């Protein structure tokens, strides 16, 4: 989206570790206006190190979900890991995060009382600086509005509430570099989506949701929610082809049992594992 207005360089696929991040930075062209990098982690300390390499002007935390628990142990350690990106923000830098996650809000209230950066939140809650209103998701995409934006509808060519949150996060970033809501809505129209993440494919009489990029409790729930919405819209049955979720450590059994409950609640007709 940023590249629609400014010369922008970004991480190719998931170049988000101690090898991929430097490669992303060093491959940026000299006339690049903005560099968008991803920082990843599967054990404590990685993001703090990567953030010192990136030295961001603006940092974004999309969410805090149970993933890579084998390395982190619990959700609190994931929270601390993600929030450590703020330590490397430049003075008067901007930290953007999902304000619907009370864990994040409370963490920064408790641990960054003398912060050198500014905070901007997005989400569906009224307390968020950028509020998502009237979110809708359907088979071929989703849409929403931003509070106090003259009822401009932002269409996202990817289904699911997760896609709405991602688009809201992207708007929060773009709002800090000169995009109006109108600019952002126009740039989102032909957004191609990410490979193997909520890709809709028509196979003769079958409609396939290809969401095979990675499996964790958050992505599984989002895929099931989309499948259920589409099944109701098209009056079709759901066949859920389900791989296992890795790196969940000693909580693996719990989250797979929870997934089983979510599969039942989504009225899945056939389950293939």
Tab-separated table of C-alpha atoms in Angstrom:
chain	number	residue	atom	x	y	z
A	1	UNK	CA	0.000	0.000	0.000
A	2	UNK	CA	2.772	2.449	0.902
A	3	UNK	CA	4.419	1.702	-2.448
A	4	UNK	CA	1.395	3.186	-4.227
A	5	UNK	CA	2.643	6.642	-3.227
A	6	UNK	CA	6.284	6.316	-2.203
A	7	UNK	CA	9.288	4.288	-3.322
A	8	UNK	CA	9.168	1.464	-0.795
A	9	UNK	CA	11.221	-1.633	-0.058
A	10	UNK	CA	9.909	-4.497	2.063
A	11	UNK	CA	10.855	-7.886	3.418
A	12	UNK	CA	10.691	-10.523	0.672
A	13	UNK	CA	8.400	-13.198	2.102
A	14	UNK	CA	9.323	-14.004	5.740
A	15	UNK	CA	12.859	-12.577	5.887
A	16	UNK	CA	12.379	-11.871	9.568
A	17	UNK	CA	15.338	-13.391	11.443
A	18	UNK	CA	18.998	-12.514	12.052
A	19	UNK	CA	19.820	-13.423	8.451
A	20	UNK	CA	16.687	-12.220	6.681
A	21	UNK	CA	16.477	-8.795	8.327
A	22	UNK	CA	20.013	-7.676	7.359
A	23	UNK	CA	19.419	-9.000	3.833
A	24	UNK	CA	16.215	-6.953	3.665
A	25	UNK	CA	17.948	-3.770	4.817
A	26	UNK	CA	21.042	-4.180	2.648
A	27	UNK	CA	18.999	-4.908	-0.481
A	28	UNK	CA	17.019	-1.657	-0.222
A	29	UNK	CA	17.698	0.660	-3.190
A	30	UNK	CA	19.421	3.980	-2.530
A	31	UNK	CA	16.355	5.997	-3.566
A	32	UNK	CA	14.030	4.077	-1.244
A	33	UNK	CA	11.785	6.419	0.780
A	34	UNK	CA	10.429	3.794	3.196
A	35	UNK	CA	11.706	0.424	4.343
A	36	UNK	CA	9.182	-2.008	5.827
A	37	UNK	CA	10.777	-4.890	7.717
A	38	UNK	CA	9.329	-7.831	9.624
A	39	UNK	CA	10.820	-8.977	12.919
A	40	UNK	CA	10.137	-12.584	13.913
A	41	UNK	CA	10.872	-14.656	16.973
A	42	UNK	CA	10.408	-18.151	18.381
A	43	UNK	CA	12.335	-17.686	21.653
A	44	UNK	CA	13.006	-14.799	24.083
A	45	UNK	CA	15.488	-12.118	23.057
A	46	UNK	CA	15.245	-12.302	19.284
A	47	UNK	CA	13.093	-9.225	18.714
A	48	UNK	CA	15.193	-7.025	21.024
A	49	UNK	CA	18.281	-7.940	18.991
A	50	UNK	CA	16.578	-7.501	15.612
A	51	UNK	CA	15.037	-4.182	16.674
A	52	UNK	CA	18.499	-2.836	17.509
A	53	UNK	CA	19.540	-3.737	13.955
A	54	UNK	CA	16.469	-2.128	12.384
A	55	UNK	CA	16.280	0.941	14.680
A	56	UNK	CA	12.725	1.714	13.589
A	57	UNK	CA	11.091	5.113	13.382
A	58	UNK	CA	7.726	3.382	13.647
A	59	UNK	CA	6.946	-0.017	15.165
A	60	UNK	CA	3.790	-2.096	14.783
A	61	UNK	CA	2.508	-4.911	17.019
A	62	UNK	CA	-0.386	-6.618	15.218
A	63	UNK	CA	-1.492	-8.941	18.028
A	64	UNK	CA	-0.363	-11.329	20.763
A	65	UNK	CA	-1.417	-14.924	20.114
A	66	UNK	CA	-0.306	-18.342	21.449
A	67	UNK	CA	2.394	-19.343	18.945
A	68	UNK	CA	5.920	-20.751	19.347
A	69	UNK	CA	5.031	-21.719	22.921
A	70	UNK	CA	7.688	-24.399	22.791
A	71	UNK	CA	10.273	-21.614	22.910
A	72	UNK	CA	8.357	-19.088	25.021
A	73	UNK	CA	6.545	-21.252	27.544
A	74	UNK	CA	3.533	-18.977	28.039
A	75	UNK	CA	1.634	-16.036	26.588
A	76	UNK	CA	3.227	-13.562	29.031
A	77	UNK	CA	6.659	-14.257	27.571
A	78	UNK	CA	5.275	-13.745	24.062
A	79	UNK	CA	3.835	-10.415	25.210
A	80	UNK	CA	7.179	-9.293	26.655
A	81	UNK	CA	8.991	-10.413	23.509
A	82	UNK	CA	6.746	-8.505	21.133
A	83	UNK	CA	6.700	-5.363	23.257
A	84	UNK	CA	10.502	-5.318	23.437
A	85	UNK	CA	10.460	-3.751	19.968
A	86	UNK	CA	9.630	-0.453	21.699
A	87	UNK	CA	13.070	-0.338	23.374
A	88	UNK	CA	14.712	0.312	20.013
A	89	UNK	CA	12.354	3.032	18.824
A	90	UNK	CA	14.024	6.324	18.043
A	91	UNK	CA	13.219	9.299	20.266
A	92	UNK	CA	9.702	10.537	19.451
A	93	UNK	CA	9.161	7.412	17.373
A	94	UNK	CA	5.678	5.948	17.024
A	95	UNK	CA	4.483	2.653	18.490
A	96	UNK	CA	1.298	1.287	16.940
A	97	UNK	CA	-0.530	-1.667	18.418
A	98	UNK	CA	-3.902	-3.420	18.483
A	99	UNK	CA	-5.817	-1.677	21.249
A	100	UNK	CA	-8.304	-4.545	21.525
A	101	UNK	CA	-5.560	-6.523	23.275
A	102	UNK	CA	-5.803	-5.326	26.875
A	103	UNK	CA	-2.630	-7.299	27.676
A	104	UNK	CA	-0.579	-4.963	25.476
A	105	UNK	CA	-2.157	-1.792	26.841
A	106	UNK	CA	-1.570	-2.877	30.428
A	107	UNK	CA	2.015	-3.930	29.691
A	108	UNK	CA	2.981	-0.507	28.388
A	109	UNK	CA	1.113	1.238	31.210
A	110	UNK	CA	3.058	-0.812	33.770
A	111	UNK	CA	6.501	-0.885	32.161
A	112	UNK	CA	6.925	2.272	30.098
A	113	UNK	CA	5.879	5.086	32.402
A	114	UNK	CA	8.788	7.251	31.215
A	115	UNK	CA	8.563	6.367	27.546
A	116	UNK	CA	10.372	8.346	24.830
A	117	UNK	CA	7.946	7.294	22.096
A	118	UNK	CA	4.337	8.062	21.190
A	119	UNK	CA	1.538	5.497	21.065
A	120	UNK	CA	-1.232	5.037	18.495
A	121	UNK	CA	-3.812	2.258	18.843
A	122	UNK	CA	-6.214	0.652	16.377
A	123	UNK	CA	-9.093	-1.797	16.871
A	124	UNK	CA	-12.836	-2.136	17.305
A	125	UNK	CA	-12.984	-0.690	20.825
A	126	UNK	CA	-14.143	2.889	21.320
A	127	UNK	CA	-10.979	3.602	23.308
A	128	UNK	CA	-8.774	2.993	20.241
A	129	UNK	CA	-7.325	6.035	18.490
A	130	UNK	CA	-8.247	4.508	15.126
A	131	UNK	CA	-11.571	2.726	15.559
A	132	UNK	CA	-12.815	0.068	13.161
A	133	UNK	CA	-16.576	0.379	12.760
A	134	UNK	CA	-19.133	-1.699	10.846
A	135	UNK	CA	-16.769	-4.577	10.009
A	136	UNK	CA	-18.199	-7.105	7.553
A	137	UNK	CA	-16.656	-10.266	6.169
A	138	UNK	CA	-18.026	-12.364	3.317
A	139	UNK	CA	-16.832	-15.016	0.880
A	140	UNK	CA	-14.686	-12.896	-1.433
A	141	UNK	CA	-13.472	-10.213	0.933
A	142	UNK	CA	-14.303	-7.907	3.800
A	143	UNK	CA	-14.878	-4.236	4.487
A	144	UNK	CA	-15.037	-1.732	7.296
A	145	UNK	CA	-15.069	1.958	8.075
A	146	UNK	CA	-12.828	4.130	10.207
A	147	UNK	CA	-14.553	6.203	12.865
A	148	UNK	CA	-14.886	9.914	11.986
A	149	UNK	CA	-13.983	9.290	8.333
A	150	UNK	CA	-17.149	10.467	6.560
A	151	UNK	CA	-18.444	6.897	6.056
A	152	UNK	CA	-15.718	5.930	3.595
A	153	UNK	CA	-15.831	2.154	3.105
A	154	UNK	CA	-12.462	0.375	2.982
A	155	UNK	CA	-12.768	-2.781	0.892
A	156	UNK	CA	-10.261	-5.586	1.549
A	157	UNK	CA	-10.082	-8.292	-1.165
A	158	UNK	CA	-9.357	-10.923	1.522
A	159	UNK	CA	-12.048	-12.449	3.775
A	160	UNK	CA	-11.979	-12.807	7.541
A	161	UNK	CA	-11.872	-10.612	10.620
A	162	UNK	CA	-8.120	-11.173	10.738
A	163	UNK	CA	-7.843	-9.409	7.379
A	164	UNK	CA	-9.830	-6.453	8.721
A	165	UNK	CA	-7.456	-6.143	11.667
A	166	UNK	CA	-4.447	-6.354	9.335
A	167	UNK	CA	-5.896	-3.664	7.085
A	168	UNK	CA	-6.619	-1.441	10.085
A	169	UNK	CA	-3.010	-1.901	11.212
A	170	UNK	CA	-1.827	-0.935	7.734
A	171	UNK	CA	-4.028	2.157	7.769
A	172	UNK	CA	-2.642	3.147	11.166
A	173	UNK	CA	0.855	3.049	9.672
A	174	UNK	CA	-0.169	4.888	6.510
A	175	UNK	CA	-1.972	7.596	8.499
A	176	UNK	CA	1.407	8.578	9.965
A	177	UNK	CA	3.072	9.146	6.590
A	178	UNK	CA	0.503	11.317	4.844
A	179	UNK	CA	-2.257	8.947	3.691
A	180	UNK	CA	-5.851	10.076	4.049
A	181	UNK	CA	-8.608	7.484	4.505
A	182	UNK	CA	-9.519	8.066	0.844
A	183	UNK	CA	-5.916	7.421	-0.243
A	184	UNK	CA	-5.787	4.222	1.760
A	185	UNK	CA	-9.147	2.929	0.522
A	186	UNK	CA	-8.064	3.491	-3.093
A	187	UNK	CA	-4.742	1.705	-2.508
A	188	UNK	CA	-6.424	-1.328	-0.907
A	189	UNK	CA	-8.739	-2.083	-3.831
A	190	UNK	CA	-6.293	-4.345	-5.690
A	191	UNK	CA	-4.366	-5.667	-2.686
A	192	UNK	CA	-3.295	-9.187	-3.779
A	193	UNK	CA	-3.137	-10.781	-0.328
A	194	UNK	CA	-0.391	-13.082	0.920
A	195	UNK	CA	0.441	-16.453	-0.601
A	196	UNK	CA	-1.413	-19.329	1.083
A	197	UNK	CA	-3.166	-17.045	3.554
A	198	UNK	CA	-6.954	-16.925	3.061
A	199	UNK	CA	-6.670	-17.429	-0.706
A	200	UNK	CA	-9.997	-18.362	-2.282
A	201	UNK	CA	-9.800	-20.772	-5.215
A	202	UNK	CA	-12.717	-22.088	-7.282
A	203	UNK	CA	-12.226	-25.762	-8.255
A	204	UNK	CA	-15.217	-26.604	-10.430
A	205	UNK	CA	-18.106	-26.998	-7.963
A	206	UNK	CA	-15.793	-26.743	-4.943
A	207	UNK	CA	-14.642	-23.527	-3.291
A	208	UNK	CA	-11.286	-23.924	-1.566
A	209	UNK	CA	-9.938	-21.708	1.203
A	210	UNK	CA	-6.170	-22.064	0.970
A	211	UNK	CA	-4.823	-21.038	4.380
A	212	UNK	CA	-1.738	-23.242	4.579
A	213	UNK	CA	1.002	-20.679	5.252
A	214	UNK	CA	1.337	-21.577	8.919
A	215	UNK	CA	-0.853	-23.134	11.584
A	216	UNK	CA	-1.441	-21.686	15.043
A	217	UNK	CA	-4.549	-21.286	17.222
A	218	UNK	CA	-5.259	-17.791	15.878
A	219	UNK	CA	-4.988	-18.663	12.184
A	220	UNK	CA	-7.035	-21.854	12.640
A	221	UNK	CA	-9.891	-19.979	14.302
A	222	UNK	CA	-9.849	-17.293	11.603
A	223	UNK	CA	-10.000	-19.954	8.852
A	224	UNK	CA	-12.896	-21.748	10.553
A	225	UNK	CA	-14.807	-18.483	11.002
A	226	UNK	CA	-14.403	-17.729	7.283
A	227	UNK	CA	-15.431	-21.246	6.264
A	228	UNK	CA	-18.570	-20.998	8.375
A	229	UNK	CA	-19.469	-17.606	6.894
A	230	UNK	CA	-19.028	-18.927	3.352
A	231	UNK	CA	-20.996	-22.100	4.069
A	232	UNK	CA	-23.963	-20.037	5.250
A	233	UNK	CA	-23.671	-17.625	2.304
A	234	UNK	CA	-23.553	-20.367	-0.336
A	235	UNK	CA	-25.616	-22.993	1.552
A	236	UNK	CA	-22.757	-25.489	1.261
A	237	UNK	CA	-21.147	-28.087	3.513
A	238	UNK	CA	-17.703	-27.626	5.084
A	239	UNK	CA	-14.854	-30.104	4.714
A	240	UNK	CA	-11.986	-29.052	6.973
A	241	UNK	CA	-8.572	-30.465	6.043
A	242	UNK	CA	-6.518	-29.893	9.147
A	243	UNK	CA	-2.793	-30.196	9.799
A	244	UNK	CA	-1.327	-30.135	13.265
A	245	UNK	CA	-0.139	-26.978	15.002
A	246	UNK	CA	3.554	-27.096	15.823
A	247	UNK	CA	5.791	-25.472	18.449
A	248	UNK	CA	3.100	-25.345	21.145
A	249	UNK	CA	5.190	-27.167	23.747
A	250	UNK	CA	3.400	-28.688	26.723
A	251	UNK	CA	0.243	-26.739	25.824
A	252	UNK	CA	-0.112	-28.538	22.498
A	253	UNK	CA	-2.782	-30.960	23.745
A	254	UNK	CA	-4.857	-28.127	25.217
A	255	UNK	CA	-4.850	-26.058	22.025
A	256	UNK	CA	-5.625	-29.071	19.825
A	257	UNK	CA	-8.570	-29.916	22.087
A	258	UNK	CA	-9.726	-26.304	21.842
A	259	UNK	CA	-9.443	-26.528	18.055
A	260	UNK	CA	-11.650	-29.620	18.128
A	261	UNK	CA	-14.323	-27.662	19.997
A	262	UNK	CA	-14.073	-24.805	17.474
A	263	UNK	CA	-14.411	-27.277	14.589
A	264	UNK	CA	-17.632	-28.628	16.138
A	265	UNK	CA	-18.968	-25.105	16.742
A	266	UNK	CA	-18.279	-24.201	13.079
A	267	UNK	CA	-20.625	-27.016	11.969
A	268	UNK	CA	-17.911	-28.773	9.965
A	269	UNK	CA	-19.436	-31.690	8.050
A	270	UNK	CA	-16.236	-33.611	7.360
A	271	UNK	CA	-12.882	-33.404	9.133
A	272	UNK	CA	-9.730	-34.757	7.469
A	273	UNK	CA	-6.540	-34.813	9.561
